[in-house]
GROMACS .gro file of N, CA, C and O in nm:
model
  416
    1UNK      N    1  -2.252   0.918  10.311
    1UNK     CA    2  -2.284   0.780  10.343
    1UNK      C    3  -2.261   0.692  10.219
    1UNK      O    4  -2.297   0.721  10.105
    2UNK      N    5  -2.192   0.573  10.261
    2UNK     CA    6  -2.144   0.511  10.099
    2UNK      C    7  -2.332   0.440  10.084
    2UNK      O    8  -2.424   0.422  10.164
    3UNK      N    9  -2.311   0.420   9.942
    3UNK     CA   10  -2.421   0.334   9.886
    3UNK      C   11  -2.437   0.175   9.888
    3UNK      O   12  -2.353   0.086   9.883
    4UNK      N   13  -2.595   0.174   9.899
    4UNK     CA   14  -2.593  -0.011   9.966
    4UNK      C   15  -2.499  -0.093   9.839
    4UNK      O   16  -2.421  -0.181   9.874
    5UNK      N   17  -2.510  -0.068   9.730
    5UNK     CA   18  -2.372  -0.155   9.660
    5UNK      C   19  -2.220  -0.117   9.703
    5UNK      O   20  -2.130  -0.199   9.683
    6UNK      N   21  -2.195   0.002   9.759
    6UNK     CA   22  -2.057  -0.055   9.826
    6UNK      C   23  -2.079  -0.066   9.958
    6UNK      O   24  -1.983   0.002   9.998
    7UNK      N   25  -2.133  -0.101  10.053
    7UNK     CA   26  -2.195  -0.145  10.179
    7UNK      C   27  -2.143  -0.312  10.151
    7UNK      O   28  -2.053  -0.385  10.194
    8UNK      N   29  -2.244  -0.323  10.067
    8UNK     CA   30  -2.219  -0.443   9.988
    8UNK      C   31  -2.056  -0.511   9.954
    8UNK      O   32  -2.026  -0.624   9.993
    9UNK      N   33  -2.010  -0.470   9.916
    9UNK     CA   34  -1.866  -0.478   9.854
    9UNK      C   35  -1.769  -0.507   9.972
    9UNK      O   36  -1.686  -0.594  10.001
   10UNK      N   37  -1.832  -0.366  10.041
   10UNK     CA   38  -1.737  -0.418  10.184
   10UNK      C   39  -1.701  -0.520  10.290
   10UNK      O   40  -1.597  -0.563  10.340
   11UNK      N   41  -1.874  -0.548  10.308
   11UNK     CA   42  -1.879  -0.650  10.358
   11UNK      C   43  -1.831  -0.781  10.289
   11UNK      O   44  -1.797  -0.875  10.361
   12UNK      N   45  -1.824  -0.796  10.144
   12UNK     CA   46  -1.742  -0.920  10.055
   12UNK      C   47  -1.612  -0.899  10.077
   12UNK      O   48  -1.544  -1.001  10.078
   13UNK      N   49  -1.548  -0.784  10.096
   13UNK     CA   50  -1.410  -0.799  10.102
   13UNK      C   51  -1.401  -0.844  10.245
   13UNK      O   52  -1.314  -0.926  10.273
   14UNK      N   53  -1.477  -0.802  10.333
   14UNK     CA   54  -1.464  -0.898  10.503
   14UNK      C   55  -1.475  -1.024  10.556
   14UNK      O   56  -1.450  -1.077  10.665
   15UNK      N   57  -1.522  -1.059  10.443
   15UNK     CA   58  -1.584  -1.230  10.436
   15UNK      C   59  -1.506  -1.313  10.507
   15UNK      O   60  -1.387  -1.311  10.475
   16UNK      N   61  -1.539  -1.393  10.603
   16UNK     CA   62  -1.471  -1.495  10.685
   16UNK      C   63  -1.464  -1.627  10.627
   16UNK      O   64  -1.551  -1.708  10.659
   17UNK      N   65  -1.373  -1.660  10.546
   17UNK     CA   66  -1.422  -1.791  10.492
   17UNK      C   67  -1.430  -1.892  10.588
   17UNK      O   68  -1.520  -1.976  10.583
   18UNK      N   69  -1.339  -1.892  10.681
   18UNK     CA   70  -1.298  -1.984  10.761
   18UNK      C   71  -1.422  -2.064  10.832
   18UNK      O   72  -1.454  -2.182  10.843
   19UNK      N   73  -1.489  -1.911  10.887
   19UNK     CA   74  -1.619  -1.937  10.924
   19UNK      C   75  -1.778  -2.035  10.824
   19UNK      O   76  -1.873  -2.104  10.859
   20UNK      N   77  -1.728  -1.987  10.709
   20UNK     CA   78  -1.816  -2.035  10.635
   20UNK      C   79  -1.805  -2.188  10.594
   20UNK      O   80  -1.898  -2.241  10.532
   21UNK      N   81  -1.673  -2.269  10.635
   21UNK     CA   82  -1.714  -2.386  10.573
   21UNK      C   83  -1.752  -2.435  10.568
   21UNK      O   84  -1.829  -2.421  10.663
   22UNK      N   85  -1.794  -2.566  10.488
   22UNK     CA   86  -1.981  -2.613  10.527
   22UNK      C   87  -2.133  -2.613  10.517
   22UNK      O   88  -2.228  -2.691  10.519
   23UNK      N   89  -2.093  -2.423  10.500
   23UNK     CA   90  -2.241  -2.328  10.486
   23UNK      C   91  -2.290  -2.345  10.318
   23UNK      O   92  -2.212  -2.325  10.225
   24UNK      N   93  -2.407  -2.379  10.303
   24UNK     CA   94  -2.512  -2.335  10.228
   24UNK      C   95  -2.618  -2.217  10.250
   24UNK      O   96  -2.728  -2.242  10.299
   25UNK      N   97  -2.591  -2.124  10.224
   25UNK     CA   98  -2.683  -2.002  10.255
   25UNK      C   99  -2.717  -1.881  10.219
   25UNK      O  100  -2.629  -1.808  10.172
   26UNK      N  101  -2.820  -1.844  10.231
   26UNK     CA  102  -2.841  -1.673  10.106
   26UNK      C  103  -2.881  -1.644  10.220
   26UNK      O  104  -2.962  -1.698  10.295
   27UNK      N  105  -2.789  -1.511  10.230
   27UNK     CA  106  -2.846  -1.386  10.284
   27UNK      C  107  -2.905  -1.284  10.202
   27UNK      O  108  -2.848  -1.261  10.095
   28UNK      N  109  -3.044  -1.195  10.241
   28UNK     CA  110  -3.131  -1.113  10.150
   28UNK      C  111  -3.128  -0.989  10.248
   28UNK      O  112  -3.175  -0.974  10.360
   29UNK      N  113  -3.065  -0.915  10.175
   29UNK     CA  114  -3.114  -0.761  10.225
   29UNK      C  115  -3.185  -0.680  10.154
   29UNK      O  116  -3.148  -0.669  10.037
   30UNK      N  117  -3.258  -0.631  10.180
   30UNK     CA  118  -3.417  -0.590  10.126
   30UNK      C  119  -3.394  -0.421  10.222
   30UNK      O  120  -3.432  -0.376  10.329
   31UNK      N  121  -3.317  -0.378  10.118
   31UNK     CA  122  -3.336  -0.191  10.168
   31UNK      C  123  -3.399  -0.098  10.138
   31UNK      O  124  -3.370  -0.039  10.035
   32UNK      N  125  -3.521  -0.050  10.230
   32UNK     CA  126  -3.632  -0.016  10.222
   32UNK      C  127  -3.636   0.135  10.118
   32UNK      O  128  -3.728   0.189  10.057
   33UNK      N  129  -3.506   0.165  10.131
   33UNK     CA  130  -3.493   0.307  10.035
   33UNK      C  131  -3.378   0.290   9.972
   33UNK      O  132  -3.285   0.371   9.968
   34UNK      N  133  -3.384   0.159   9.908
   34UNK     CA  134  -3.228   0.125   9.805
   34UNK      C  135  -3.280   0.048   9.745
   34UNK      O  136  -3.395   0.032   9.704
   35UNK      N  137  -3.173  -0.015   9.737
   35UNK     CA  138  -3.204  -0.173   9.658
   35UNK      C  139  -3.179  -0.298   9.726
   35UNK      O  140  -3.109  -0.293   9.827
   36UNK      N  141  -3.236  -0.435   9.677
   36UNK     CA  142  -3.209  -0.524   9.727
   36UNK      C  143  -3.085  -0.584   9.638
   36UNK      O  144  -3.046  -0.569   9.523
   37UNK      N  145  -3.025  -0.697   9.807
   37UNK     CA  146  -2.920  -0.761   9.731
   37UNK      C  147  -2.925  -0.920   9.793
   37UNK      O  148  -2.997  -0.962   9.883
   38UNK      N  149  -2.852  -0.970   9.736
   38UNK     CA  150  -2.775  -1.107   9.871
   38UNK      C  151  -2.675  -1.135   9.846
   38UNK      O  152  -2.612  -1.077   9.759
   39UNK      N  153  -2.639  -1.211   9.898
   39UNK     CA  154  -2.524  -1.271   9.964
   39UNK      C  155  -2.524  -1.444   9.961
   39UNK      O  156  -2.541  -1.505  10.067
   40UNK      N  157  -2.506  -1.512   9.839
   40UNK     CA  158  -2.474  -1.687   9.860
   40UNK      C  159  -2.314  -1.700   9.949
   40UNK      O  160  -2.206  -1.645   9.926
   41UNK      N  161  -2.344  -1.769  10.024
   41UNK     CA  162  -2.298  -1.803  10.129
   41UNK      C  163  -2.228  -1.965  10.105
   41UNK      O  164  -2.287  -2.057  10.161
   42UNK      N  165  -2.122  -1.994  10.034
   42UNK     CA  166  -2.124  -2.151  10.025
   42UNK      C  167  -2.016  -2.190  10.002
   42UNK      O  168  -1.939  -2.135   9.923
   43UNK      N  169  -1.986  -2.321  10.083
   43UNK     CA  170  -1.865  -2.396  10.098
   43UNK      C  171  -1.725  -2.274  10.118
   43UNK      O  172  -1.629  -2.298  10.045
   44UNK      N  173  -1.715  -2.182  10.187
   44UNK     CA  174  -1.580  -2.105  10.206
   44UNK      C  175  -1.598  -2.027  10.098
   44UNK      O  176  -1.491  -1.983  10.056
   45UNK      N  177  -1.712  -1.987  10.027
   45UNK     CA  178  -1.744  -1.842   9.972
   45UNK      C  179  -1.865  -1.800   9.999
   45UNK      O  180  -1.967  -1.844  10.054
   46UNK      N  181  -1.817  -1.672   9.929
   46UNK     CA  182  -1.936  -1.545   9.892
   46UNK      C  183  -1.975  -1.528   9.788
   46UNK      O  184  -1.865  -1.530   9.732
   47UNK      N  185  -2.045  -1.511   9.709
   47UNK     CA  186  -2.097  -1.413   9.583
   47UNK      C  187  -2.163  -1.343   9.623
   47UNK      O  188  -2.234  -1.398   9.707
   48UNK      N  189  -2.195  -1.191   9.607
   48UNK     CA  190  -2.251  -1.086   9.580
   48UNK      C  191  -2.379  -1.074   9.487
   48UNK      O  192  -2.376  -1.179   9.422
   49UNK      N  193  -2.485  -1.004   9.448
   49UNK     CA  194  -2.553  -1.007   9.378
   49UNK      C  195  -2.682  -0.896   9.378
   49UNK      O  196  -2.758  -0.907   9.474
   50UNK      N  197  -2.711  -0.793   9.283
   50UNK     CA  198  -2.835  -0.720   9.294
   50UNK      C  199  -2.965  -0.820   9.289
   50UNK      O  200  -2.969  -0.933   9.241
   51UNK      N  201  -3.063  -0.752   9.347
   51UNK     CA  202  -3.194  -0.839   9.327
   51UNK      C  203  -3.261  -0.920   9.418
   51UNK      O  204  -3.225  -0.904   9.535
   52UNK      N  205  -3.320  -0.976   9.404
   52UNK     CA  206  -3.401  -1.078   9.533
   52UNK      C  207  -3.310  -1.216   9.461
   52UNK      O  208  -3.247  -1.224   9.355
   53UNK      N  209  -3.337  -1.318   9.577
   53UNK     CA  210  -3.377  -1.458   9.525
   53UNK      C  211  -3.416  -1.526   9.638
   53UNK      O  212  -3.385  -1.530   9.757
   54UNK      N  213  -3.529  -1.605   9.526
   54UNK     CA  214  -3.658  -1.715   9.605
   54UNK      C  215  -3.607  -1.786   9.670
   54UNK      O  216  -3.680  -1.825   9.761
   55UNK      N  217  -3.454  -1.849   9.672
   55UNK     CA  218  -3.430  -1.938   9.809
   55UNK      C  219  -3.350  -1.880   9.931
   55UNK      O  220  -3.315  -1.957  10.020
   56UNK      N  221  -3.320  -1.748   9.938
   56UNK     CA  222  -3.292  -1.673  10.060
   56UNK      C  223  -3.347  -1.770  10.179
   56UNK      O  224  -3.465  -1.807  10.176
   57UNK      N  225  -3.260  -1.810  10.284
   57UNK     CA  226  -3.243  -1.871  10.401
   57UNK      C  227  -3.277  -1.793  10.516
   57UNK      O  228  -3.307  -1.844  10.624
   58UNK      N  229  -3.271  -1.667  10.494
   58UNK     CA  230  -3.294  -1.492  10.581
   58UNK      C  231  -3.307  -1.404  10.519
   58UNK      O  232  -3.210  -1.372  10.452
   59UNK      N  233  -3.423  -1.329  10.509
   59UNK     CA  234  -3.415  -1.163  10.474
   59UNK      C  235  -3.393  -1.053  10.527
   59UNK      O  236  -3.507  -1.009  10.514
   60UNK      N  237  -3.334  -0.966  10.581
   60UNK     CA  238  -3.302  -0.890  10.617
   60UNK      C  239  -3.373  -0.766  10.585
   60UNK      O  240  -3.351  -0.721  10.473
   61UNK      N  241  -3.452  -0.702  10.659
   61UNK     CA  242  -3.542  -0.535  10.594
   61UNK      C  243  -3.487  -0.459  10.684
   61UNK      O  244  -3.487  -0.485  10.804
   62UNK      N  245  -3.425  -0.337  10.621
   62UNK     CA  246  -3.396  -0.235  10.703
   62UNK      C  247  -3.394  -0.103  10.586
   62UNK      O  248  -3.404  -0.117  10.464
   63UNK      N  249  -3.382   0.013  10.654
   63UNK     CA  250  -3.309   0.105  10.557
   63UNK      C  251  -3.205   0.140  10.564
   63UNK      O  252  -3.157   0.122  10.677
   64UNK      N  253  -3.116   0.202  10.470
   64UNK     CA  254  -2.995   0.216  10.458
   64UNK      C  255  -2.892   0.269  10.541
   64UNK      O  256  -2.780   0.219  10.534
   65UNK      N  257  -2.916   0.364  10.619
   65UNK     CA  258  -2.902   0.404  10.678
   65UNK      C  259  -2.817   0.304  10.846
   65UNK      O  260  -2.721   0.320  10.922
   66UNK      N  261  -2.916   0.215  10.829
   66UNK     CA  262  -2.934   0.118  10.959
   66UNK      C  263  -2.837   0.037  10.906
   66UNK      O  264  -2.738  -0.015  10.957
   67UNK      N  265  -2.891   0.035  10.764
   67UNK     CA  266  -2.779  -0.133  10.704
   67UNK      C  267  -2.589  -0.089  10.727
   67UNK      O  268  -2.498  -0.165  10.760
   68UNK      N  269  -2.585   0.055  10.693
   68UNK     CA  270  -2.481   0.103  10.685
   68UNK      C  271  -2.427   0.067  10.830
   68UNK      O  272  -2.334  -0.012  10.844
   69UNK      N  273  -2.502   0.140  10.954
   69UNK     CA  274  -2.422   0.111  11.104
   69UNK      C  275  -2.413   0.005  11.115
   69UNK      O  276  -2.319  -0.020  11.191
   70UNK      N  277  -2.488  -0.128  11.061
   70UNK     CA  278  -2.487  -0.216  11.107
   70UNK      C  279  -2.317  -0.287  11.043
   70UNK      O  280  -2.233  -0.340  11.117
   71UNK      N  281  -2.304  -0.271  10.912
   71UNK     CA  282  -2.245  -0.300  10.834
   71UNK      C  283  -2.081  -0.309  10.900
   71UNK      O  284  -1.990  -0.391  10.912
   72UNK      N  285  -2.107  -0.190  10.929
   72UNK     CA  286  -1.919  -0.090  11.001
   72UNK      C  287  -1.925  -0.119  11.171
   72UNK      O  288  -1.842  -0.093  11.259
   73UNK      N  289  -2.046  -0.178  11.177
   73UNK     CA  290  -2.043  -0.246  11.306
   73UNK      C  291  -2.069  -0.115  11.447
   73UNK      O  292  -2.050  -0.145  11.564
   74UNK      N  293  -2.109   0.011  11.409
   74UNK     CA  294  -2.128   0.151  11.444
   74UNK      C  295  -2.307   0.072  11.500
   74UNK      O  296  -2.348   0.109  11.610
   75UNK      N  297  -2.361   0.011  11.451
   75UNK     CA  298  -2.504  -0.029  11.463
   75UNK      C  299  -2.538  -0.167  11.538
   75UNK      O  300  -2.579  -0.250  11.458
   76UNK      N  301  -2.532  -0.206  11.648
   76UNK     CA  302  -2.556  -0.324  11.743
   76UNK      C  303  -2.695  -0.376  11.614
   76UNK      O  304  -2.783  -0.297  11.580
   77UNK      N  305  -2.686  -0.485  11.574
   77UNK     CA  306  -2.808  -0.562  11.503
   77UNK      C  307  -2.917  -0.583  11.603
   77UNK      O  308  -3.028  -0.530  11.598
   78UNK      N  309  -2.859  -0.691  11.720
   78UNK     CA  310  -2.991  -0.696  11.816
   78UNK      C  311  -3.028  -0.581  11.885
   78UNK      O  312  -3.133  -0.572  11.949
   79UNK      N  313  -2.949  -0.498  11.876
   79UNK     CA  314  -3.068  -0.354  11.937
   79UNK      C  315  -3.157  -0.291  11.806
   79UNK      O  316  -3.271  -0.250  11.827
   80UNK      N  317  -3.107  -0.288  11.690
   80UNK     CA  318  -3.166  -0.266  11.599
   80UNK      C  319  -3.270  -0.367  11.555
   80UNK      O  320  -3.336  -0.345  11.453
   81UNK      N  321  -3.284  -0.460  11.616
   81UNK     CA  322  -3.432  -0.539  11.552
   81UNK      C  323  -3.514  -0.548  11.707
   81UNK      O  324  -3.633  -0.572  11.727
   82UNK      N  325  -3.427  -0.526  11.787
   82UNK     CA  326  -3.525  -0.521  11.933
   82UNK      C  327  -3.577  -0.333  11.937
   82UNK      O  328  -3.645  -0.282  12.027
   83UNK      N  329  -3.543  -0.286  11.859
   83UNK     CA  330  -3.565  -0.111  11.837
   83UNK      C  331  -3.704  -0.119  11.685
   83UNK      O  332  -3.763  -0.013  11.668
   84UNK      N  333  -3.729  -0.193  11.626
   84UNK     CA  334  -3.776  -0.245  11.526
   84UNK      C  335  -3.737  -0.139  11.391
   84UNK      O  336  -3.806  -0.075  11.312
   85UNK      N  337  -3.602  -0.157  11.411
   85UNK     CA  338  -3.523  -0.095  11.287
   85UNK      C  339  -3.464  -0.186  11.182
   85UNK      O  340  -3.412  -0.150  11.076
   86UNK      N  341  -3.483  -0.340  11.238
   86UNK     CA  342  -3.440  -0.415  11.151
   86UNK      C  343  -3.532  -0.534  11.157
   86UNK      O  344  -3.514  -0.607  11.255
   87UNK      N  345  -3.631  -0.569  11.068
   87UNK     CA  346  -3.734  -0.703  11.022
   87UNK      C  347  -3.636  -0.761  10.993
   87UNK      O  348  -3.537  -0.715  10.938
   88UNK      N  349  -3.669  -0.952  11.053
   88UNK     CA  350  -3.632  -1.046  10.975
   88UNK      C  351  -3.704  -1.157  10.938
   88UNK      O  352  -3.763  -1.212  11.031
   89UNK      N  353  -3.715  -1.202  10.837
   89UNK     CA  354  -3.781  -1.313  10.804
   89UNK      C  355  -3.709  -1.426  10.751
   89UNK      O  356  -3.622  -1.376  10.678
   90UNK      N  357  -3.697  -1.572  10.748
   90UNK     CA  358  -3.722  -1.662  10.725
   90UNK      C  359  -3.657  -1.701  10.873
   90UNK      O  360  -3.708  -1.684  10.984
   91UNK      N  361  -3.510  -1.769  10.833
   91UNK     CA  362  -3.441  -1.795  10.948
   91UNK      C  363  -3.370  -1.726  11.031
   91UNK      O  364  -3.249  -1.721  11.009
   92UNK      N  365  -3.428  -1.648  11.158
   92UNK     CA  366  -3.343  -1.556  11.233
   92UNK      C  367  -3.247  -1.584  11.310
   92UNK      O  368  -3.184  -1.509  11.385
   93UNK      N  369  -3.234  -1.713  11.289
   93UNK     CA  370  -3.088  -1.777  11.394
   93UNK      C  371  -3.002  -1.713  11.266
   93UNK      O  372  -2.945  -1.604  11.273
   94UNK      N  373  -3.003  -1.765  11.193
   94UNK     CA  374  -2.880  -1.708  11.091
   94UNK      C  375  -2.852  -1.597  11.039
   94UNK      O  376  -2.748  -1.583  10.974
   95UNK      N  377  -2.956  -1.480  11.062
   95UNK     CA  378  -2.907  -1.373  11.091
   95UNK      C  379  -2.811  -1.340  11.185
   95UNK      O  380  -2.784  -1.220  11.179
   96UNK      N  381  -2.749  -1.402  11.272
   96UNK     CA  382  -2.697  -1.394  11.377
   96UNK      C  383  -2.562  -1.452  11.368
   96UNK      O  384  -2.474  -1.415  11.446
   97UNK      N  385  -2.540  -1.541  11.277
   97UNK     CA  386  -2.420  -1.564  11.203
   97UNK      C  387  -2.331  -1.426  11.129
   97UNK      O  388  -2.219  -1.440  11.080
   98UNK      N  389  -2.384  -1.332  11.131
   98UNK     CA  390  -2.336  -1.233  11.008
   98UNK      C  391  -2.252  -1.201  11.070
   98UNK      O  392  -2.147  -1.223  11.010
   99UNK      N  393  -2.233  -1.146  11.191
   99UNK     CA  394  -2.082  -1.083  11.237
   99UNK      C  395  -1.994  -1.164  11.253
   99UNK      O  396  -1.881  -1.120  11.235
  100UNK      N  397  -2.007  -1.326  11.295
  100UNK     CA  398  -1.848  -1.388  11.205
  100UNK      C  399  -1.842  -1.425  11.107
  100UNK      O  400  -1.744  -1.489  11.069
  101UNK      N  401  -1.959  -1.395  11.018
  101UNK     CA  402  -1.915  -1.431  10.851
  101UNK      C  403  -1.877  -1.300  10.811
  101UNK      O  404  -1.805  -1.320  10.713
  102UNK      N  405  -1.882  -1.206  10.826
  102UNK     CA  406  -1.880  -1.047  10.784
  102UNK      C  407  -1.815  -1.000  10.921
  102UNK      O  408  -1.914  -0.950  10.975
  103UNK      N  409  -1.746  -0.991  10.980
  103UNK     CA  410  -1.671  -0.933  11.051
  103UNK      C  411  -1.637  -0.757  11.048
  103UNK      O  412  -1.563  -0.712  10.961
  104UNK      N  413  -1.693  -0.679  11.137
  104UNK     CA  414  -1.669  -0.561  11.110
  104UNK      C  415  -1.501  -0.490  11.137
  104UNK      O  416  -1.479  -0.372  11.110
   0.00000   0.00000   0.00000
């Protein structure tokens, strides 16, 4: 199973800019047996990043495992948070953005 930093990676190389223009936004993934990361989300990019940060727009909790299917797209998200394999907190509409900003 690759590791949540190249989970990570992958999903930056999938990045939809097209989709993103416009966007101001941090995505936070918070992996319950990894590490955390996010994702700034802005004007037709991405940055990458280890760590939390305080203005995350969505957090994302899962474990790795989950983050991985979800990632390669092997893992339906809304069955995984209607299965309670995946917490979200702040804004959960924009969790819901991730598969056309991240495209599997």
């Amino acid at each position: 199973m690759a590791s949540v930093a190249e989970i990570i990676e992958t999903m930056n190389s999938k990045f939809n800019a097209a989709a993103a223009a416009d966007m101001d936004l941090i995505f936070q993934f918070n992996i319950e047996d990894g590490d955390t990361y996010h994702l700034i989300v802005k004007d037709g990019t991405c940055t990458a990043a280890a760590g939390e940060n305080d203005d995350a727009n969505v957090t994302l909790i899962m474990n790795s495992e989950t983050f991985g299917g979800i990632a390669t797209g092997e893992t339906d998200g809304m069955q995984a948070f209607m299965s309670g394999q995946l917490r979200v907190e702040g804004d959960m509409m924009l969790a819901t953005k991730l598969g056309e900003l991240f495209p599997a």
